[in-house]
Short mmCIF file of C-alpha atoms and ligand atoms in Angstrom, two decimals:
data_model
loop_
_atom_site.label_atom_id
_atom_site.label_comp_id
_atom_site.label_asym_id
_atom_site.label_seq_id
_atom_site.Cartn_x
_atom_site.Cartn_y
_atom_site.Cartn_z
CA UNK A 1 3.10 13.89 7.29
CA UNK A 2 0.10 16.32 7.09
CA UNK A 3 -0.34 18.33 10.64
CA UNK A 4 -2.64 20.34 12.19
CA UNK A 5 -1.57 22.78 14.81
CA UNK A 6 -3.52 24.68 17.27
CA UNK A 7 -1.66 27.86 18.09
CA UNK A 8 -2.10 31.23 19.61
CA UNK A 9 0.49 33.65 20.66
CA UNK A 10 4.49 33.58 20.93
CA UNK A 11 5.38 29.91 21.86
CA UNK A 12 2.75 28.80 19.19
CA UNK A 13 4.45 30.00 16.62
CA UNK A 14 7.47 28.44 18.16
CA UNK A 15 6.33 25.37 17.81
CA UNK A 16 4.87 26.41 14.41
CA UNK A 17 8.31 27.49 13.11
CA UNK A 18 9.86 24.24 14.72
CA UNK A 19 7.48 22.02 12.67
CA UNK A 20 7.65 24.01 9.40
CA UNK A 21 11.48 23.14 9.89
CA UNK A 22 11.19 19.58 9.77
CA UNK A 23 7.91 19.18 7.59
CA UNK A 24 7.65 19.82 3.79
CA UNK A 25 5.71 22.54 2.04
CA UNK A 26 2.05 22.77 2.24
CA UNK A 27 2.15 19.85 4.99
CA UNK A 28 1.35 22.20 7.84
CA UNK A 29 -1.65 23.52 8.27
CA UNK A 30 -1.54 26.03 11.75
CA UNK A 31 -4.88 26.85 13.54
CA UNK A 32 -4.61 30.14 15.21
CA UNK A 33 -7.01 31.98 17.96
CA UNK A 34 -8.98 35.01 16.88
CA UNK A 35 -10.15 35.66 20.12
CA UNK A 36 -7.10 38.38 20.82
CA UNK A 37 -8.31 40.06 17.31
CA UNK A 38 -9.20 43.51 17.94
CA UNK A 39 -10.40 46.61 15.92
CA UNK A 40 -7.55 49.61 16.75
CA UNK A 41 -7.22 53.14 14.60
CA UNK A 42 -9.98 51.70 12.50
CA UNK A 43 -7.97 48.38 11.39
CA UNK A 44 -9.01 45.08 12.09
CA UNK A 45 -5.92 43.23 13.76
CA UNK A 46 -4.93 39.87 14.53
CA UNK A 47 -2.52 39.16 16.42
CA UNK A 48 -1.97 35.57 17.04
CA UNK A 49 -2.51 35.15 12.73
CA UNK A 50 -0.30 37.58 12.32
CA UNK A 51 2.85 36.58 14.78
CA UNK A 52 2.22 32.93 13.85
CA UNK A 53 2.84 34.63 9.88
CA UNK A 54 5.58 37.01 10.60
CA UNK A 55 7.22 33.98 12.18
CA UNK A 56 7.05 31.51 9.83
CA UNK A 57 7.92 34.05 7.10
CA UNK A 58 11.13 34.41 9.01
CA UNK A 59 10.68 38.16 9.67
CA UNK A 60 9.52 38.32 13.17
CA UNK A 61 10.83 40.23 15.83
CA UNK A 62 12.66 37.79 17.71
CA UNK A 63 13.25 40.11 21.15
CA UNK A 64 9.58 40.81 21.40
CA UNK A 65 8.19 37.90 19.60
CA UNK A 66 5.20 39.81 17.81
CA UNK A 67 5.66 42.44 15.14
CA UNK A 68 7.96 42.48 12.52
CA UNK A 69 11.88 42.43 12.88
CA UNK A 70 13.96 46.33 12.44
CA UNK A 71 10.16 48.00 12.48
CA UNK A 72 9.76 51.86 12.86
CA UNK A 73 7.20 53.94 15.01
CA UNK A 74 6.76 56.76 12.74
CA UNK A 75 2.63 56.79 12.43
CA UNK A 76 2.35 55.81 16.09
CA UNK A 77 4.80 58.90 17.18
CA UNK A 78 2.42 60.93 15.25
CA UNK A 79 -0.79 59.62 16.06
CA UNK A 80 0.58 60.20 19.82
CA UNK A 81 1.35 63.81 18.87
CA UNK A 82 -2.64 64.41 17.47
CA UNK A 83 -3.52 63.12 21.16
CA UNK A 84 -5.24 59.48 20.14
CA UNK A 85 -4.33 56.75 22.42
CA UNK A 86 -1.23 54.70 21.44
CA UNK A 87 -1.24 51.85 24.35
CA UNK A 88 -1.52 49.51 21.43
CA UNK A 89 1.85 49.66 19.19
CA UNK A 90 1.42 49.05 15.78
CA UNK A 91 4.68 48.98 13.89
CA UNK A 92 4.68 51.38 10.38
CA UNK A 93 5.26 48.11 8.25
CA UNK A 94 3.27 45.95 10.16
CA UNK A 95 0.45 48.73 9.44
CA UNK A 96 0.61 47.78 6.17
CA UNK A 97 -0.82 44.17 6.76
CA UNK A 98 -3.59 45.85 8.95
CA UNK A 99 -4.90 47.99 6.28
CA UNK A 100 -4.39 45.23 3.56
CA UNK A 101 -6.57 43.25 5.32
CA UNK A 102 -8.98 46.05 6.52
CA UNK A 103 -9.69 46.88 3.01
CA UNK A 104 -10.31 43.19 1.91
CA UNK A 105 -12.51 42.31 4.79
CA UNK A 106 -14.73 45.60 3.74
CA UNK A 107 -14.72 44.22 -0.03
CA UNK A 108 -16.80 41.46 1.62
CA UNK A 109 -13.90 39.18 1.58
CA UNK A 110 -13.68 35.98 4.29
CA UNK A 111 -10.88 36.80 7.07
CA UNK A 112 -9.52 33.15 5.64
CA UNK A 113 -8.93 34.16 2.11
CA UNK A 114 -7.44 37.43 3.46
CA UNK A 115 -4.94 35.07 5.72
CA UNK A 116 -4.28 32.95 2.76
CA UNK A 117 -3.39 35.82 0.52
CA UNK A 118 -0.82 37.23 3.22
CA UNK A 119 0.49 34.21 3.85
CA UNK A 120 1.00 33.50 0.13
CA UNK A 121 2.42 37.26 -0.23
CA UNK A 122 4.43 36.69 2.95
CA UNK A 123 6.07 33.40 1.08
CA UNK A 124 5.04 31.37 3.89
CA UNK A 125 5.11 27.58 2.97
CA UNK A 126 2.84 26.58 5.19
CA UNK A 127 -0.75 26.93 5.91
CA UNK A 128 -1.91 29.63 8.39
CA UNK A 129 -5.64 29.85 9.28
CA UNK A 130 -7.70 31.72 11.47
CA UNK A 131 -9.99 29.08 13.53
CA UNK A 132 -12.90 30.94 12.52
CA UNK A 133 -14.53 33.83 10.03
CA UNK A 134 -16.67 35.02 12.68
CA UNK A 135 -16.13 38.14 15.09
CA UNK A 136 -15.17 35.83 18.50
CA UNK A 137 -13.64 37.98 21.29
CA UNK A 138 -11.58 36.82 24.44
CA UNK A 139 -13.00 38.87 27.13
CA UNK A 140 -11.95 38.90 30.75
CA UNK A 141 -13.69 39.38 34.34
CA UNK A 142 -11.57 41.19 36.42
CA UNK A 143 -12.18 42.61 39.85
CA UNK A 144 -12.78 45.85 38.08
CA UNK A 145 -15.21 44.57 35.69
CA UNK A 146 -15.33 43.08 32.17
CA UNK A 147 -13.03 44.22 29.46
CA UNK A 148 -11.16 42.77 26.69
CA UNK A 149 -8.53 40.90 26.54
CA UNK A 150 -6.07 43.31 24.83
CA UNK A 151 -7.28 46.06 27.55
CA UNK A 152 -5.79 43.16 30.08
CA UNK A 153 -3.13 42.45 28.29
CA UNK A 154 -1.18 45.51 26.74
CA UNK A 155 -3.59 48.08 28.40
CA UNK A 156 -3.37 46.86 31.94
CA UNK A 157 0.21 44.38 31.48
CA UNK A 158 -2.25 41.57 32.26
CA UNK A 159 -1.91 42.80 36.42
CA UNK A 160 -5.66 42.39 37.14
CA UNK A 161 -7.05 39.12 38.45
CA UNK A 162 -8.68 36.95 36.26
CA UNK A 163 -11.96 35.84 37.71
CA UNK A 164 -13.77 34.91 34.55
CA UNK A 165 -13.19 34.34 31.05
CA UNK A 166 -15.96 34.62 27.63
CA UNK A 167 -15.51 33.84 24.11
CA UNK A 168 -18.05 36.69 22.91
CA UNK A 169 -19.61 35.72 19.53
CA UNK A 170 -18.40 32.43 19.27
CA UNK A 171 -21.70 31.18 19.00
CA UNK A 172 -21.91 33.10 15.95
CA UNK A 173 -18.08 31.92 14.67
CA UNK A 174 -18.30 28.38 13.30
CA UNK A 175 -15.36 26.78 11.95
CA UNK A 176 -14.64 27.02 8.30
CA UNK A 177 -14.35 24.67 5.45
CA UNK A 178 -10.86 25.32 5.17
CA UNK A 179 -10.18 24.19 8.68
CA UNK A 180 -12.40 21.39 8.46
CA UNK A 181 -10.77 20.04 5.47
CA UNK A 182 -7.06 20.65 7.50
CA UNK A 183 -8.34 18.59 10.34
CA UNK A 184 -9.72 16.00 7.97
CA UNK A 185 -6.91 15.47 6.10
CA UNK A 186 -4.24 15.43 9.57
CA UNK A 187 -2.59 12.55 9.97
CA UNK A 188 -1.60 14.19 13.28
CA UNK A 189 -2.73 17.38 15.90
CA UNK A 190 -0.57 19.07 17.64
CA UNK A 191 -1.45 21.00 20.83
CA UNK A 192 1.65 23.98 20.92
CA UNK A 193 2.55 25.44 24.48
CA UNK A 194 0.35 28.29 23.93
CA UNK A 195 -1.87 29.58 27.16
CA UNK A 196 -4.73 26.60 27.23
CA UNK A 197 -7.38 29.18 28.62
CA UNK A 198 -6.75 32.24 26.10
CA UNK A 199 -5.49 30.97 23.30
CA UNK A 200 -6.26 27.31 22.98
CA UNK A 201 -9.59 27.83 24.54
CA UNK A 202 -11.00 30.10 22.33
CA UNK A 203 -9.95 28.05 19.28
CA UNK A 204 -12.17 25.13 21.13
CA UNK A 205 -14.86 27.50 21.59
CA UNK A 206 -15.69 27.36 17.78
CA UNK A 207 -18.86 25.68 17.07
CA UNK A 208 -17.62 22.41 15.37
CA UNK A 209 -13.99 22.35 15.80
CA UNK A 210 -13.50 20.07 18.95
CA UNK A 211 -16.23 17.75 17.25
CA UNK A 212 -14.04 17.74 14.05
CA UNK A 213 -10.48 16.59 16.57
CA UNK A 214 -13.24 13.97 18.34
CA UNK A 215 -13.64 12.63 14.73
CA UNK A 216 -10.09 12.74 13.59
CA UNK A 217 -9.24 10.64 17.30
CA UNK A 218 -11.89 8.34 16.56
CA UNK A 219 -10.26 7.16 13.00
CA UNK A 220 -7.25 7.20 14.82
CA UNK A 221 -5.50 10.19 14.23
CA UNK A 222 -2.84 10.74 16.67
CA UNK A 223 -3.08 14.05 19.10
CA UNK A 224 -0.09 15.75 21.31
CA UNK A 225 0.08 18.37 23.00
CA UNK A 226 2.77 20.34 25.44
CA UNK A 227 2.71 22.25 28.67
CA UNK A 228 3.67 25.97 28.27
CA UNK A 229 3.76 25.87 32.00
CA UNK A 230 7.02 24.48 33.11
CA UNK A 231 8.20 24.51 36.51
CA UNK A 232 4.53 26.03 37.90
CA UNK A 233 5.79 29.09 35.83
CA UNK A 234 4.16 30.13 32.14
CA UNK A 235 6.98 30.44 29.84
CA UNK A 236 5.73 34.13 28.79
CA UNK A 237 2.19 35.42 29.85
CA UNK A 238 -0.38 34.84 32.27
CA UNK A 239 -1.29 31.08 32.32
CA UNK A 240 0.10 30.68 35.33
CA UNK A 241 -1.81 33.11 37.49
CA UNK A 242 -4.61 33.09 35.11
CA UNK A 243 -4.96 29.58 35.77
CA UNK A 244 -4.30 30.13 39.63
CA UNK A 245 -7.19 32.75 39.81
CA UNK A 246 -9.41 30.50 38.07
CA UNK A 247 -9.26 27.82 40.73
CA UNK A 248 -7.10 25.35 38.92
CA UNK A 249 -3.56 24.19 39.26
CA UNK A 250 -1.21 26.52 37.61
CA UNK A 251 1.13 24.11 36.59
CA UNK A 252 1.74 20.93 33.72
CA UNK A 253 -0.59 19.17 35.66
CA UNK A 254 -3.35 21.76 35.34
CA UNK A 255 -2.66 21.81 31.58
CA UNK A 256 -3.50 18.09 31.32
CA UNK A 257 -6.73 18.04 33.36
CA UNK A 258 -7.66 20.99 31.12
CA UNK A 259 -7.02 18.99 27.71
CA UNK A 260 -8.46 15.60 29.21
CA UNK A 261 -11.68 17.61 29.94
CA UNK A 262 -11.70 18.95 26.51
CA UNK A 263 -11.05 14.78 25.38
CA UNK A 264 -8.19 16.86 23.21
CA UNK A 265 -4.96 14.81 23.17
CA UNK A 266 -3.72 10.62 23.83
CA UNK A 267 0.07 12.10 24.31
CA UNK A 268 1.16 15.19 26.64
CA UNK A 269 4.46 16.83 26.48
CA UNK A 270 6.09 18.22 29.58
CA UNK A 271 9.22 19.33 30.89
CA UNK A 272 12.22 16.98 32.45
CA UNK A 273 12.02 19.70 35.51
CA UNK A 274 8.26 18.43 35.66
CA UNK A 275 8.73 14.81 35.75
CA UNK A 276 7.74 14.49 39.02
CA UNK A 277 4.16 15.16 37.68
CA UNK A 278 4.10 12.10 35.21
CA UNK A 279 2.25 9.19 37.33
CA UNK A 280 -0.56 12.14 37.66
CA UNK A 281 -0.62 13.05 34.47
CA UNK A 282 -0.66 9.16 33.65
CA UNK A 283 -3.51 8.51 35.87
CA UNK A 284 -5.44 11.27 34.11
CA UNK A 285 -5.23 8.72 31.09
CA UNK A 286 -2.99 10.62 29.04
CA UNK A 287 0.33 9.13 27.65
CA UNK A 288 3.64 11.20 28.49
CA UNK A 289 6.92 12.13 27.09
CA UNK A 290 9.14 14.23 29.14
CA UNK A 291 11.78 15.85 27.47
CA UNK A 292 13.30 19.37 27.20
CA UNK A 293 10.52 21.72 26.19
CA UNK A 294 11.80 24.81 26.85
CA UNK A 295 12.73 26.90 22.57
CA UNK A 296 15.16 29.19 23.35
CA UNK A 297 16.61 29.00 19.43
CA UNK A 298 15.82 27.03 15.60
CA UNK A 299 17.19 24.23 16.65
CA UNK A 300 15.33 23.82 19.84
CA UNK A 301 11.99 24.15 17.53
CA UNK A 302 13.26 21.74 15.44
CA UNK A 303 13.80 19.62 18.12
CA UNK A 304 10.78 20.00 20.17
CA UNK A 305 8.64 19.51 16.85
CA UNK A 306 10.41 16.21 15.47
CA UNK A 307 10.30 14.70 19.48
CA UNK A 308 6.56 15.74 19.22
CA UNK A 309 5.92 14.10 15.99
CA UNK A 310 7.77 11.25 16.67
CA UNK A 311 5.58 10.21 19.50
CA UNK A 312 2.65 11.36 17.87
CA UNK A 313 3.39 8.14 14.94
CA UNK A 314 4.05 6.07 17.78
CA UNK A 315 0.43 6.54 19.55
CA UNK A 316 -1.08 6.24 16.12
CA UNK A 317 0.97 2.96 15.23
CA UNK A 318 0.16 1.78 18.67
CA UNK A 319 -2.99 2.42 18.47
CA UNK A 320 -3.28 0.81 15.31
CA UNK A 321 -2.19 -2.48 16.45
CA UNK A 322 -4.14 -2.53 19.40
CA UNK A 323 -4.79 -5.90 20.77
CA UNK A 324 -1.18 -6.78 19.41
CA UNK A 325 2.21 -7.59 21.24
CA UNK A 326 4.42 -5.26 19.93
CA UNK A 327 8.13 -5.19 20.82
CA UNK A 328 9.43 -2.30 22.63
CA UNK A 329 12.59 -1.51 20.87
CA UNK A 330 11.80 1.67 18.73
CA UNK A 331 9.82 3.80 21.00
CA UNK A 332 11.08 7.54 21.19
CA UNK A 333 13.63 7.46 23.63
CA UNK A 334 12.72 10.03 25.84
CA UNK A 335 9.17 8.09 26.36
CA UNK A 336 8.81 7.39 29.99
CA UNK A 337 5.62 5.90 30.49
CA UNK A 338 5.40 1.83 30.52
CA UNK A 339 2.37 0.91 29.47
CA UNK A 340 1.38 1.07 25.40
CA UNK A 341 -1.88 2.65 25.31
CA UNK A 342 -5.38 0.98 25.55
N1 FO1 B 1 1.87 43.34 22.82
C1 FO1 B 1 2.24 44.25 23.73
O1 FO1 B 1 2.61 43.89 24.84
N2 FO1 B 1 2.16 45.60 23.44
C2 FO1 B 1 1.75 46.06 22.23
O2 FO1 B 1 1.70 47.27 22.02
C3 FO1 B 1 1.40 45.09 21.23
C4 FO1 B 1 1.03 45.46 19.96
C5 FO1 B 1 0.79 44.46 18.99
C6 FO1 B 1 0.51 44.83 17.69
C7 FO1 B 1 0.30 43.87 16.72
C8 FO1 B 1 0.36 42.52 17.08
O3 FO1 B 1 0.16 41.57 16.13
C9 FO1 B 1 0.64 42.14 18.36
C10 FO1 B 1 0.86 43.11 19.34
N3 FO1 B 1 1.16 42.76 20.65
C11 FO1 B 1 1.48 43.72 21.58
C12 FO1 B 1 1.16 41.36 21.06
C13 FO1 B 1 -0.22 40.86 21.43
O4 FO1 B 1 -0.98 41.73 22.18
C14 FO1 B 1 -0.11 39.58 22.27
O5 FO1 B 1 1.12 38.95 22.13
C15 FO1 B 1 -1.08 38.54 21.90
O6 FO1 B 1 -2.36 38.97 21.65
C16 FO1 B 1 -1.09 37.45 22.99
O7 FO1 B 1 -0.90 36.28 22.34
#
């Protein structure tokens, strides 16, 4: 089954680890957020490509998620000791991939074939692509003023309130043939638990992406996405204030009025601690599956991931025989809501 993930941050590449488990090589294709990619020490970095890569390379560092496993601070200690600012860690072998790709992009190389290349150094099966080429940056209102979004979140520990949000450039960042072609060629989307206004929200921001999901939906391509807000609490970050701050209900429920708006998803995944929010979430239109969402190890990925799937070749059968009777036996278990789809 060929899939398409949108990911950004920690519990996207989760999710994205939990579907390379269960899929075969080259049938994943990830779709990360650029808009936490930053210029540091004059290195272009991206974060969300990069911990989505270290992850399904199987050398992440599982305590803090991002960076790579056993790393060392040597060139940090010592830029520290010149007197240059050091707020933003970077990890002596995860360096390495910042100048790689530093030096490529200033050969004129796109910041896809760069990602391919690591990816293929990295011995990732899977495909791993930035959502765009283009220089799109998250940046944040806060009652002190604008500033970007790692300066909110590693600068700051992502304590100011969030009163706006921009995705600077974007304009200027379409998406690329090689994500165009992944979305094209899904014969499902998946949505990971990743914050919906910072990470999946830039992604959505690039000029032609949400048109190409609208087109995959319309041939009848199934879409599913899950909350990373479980229990009106984000399972790492700042979704849930972030959300709270920006007027809208921090919880699964806020999620799902967030990807209906967007016309993202037919299926949403939330938590059994949030089932009370299903006949909401079903009057939104969406379909639900509640099941245990929280990964807390491989096998929960794996889990998670084949659930997801599973449902998602449900929608897309049901969907296909729309207008028929078809017999209930055979539906994912763990599917709660009664109606098949339109
Ligand atoms: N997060 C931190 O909290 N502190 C850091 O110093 C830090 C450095 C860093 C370096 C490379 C990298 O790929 C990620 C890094 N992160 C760091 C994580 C990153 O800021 C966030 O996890 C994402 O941008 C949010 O998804």
């Amino acid at each position: 089954m060929r899939v398409v993930c949108l990911a950004g941050g920690v519990g996207g590449a989760k999710l994205a680890d939990g579907l390379q488990q269960i899929l075969g090589p080259g049938e994943l294709t990830v779709v990360v957020n650029t808009g936490d990619d930053l210029e540091r020490h004059g290195l272009t970095i991206c974060p969300d490509f990069d911990t989505v890569a270290y992850t399904l390379a199987g050398i992440a560092d599982p305590l803090q998620g991002w960076g790579i496993a056993g790393e060392t601070w040597n060139v940090m200690d010592q830029l520290s000791r010149l007197g240059s600012e050091t707020w933003f860690r970077l990890g002596d072998r995860d360096l390495a991939t910042h100048l790689y790709r530093t030096e490529r992009l200033r050969g004129g190389e796109r910041l896809t074939t760069v990602a391919l290349t690591l990816i293929d150094a990295l011995g990732v099966p899977s495909r791993v692509l930035p959502a765009t080429d283009g220089p799109l940056r998250t940046w944040v209102r806060t009652p002190g003023g604008w500033i970007d979004f790692q300066d909110y979140f590693v600068r700051q520990h992502q304590e100011p309130e969030v009163l706006e949000v921009e995705f600077r450039g974007a304009a200027a960042a379409p998406v690329t043939p090689e994500v165009q072609s992944a979305i094209r060629a899904a014969e499902a989307i998946v949505v990971a638990p990743s914050n919906p206004v910072v990470s999946i929200g830039p992604i959505l921001a690039v000029p032609g992406l949400a048109a190409e999901i609208s087109a995959a939906r319309a041939r009848g391509v199934p879409a599913i996405g899950v909350s990373g807000i479980v229990g009106g609490k984000a399972l790492r970050g700042p979704a849930d204030r972030m959300m709270a701050s920006l007027g809208e209900e921090p919880t699964a429920l806020g999620v799902a009025r967030r990807y209906r708006d967007a016309q993202l998803l037919d299926t949403f995944v939330l938590d059994q601690s949030d089932e009370g929010l299903v006949p909401a979430i079903r009057a939104l239109g969406l379909e639900t599956i509640v099941t245990g969402t929280v990964m807390v190890d491989a096998g929960s990925r794996a889990s998670l991931a084949r659930e997801m799937l599973a449902a998602a070749a449900w929608s897309g059968a049901s969907r296909a025989l729309k207008g028929h009777e078809i017999a209930r036996q055979g539906r994912p278990e763990s599917t709660v809501s009664d109606d098949l789809p339109e």
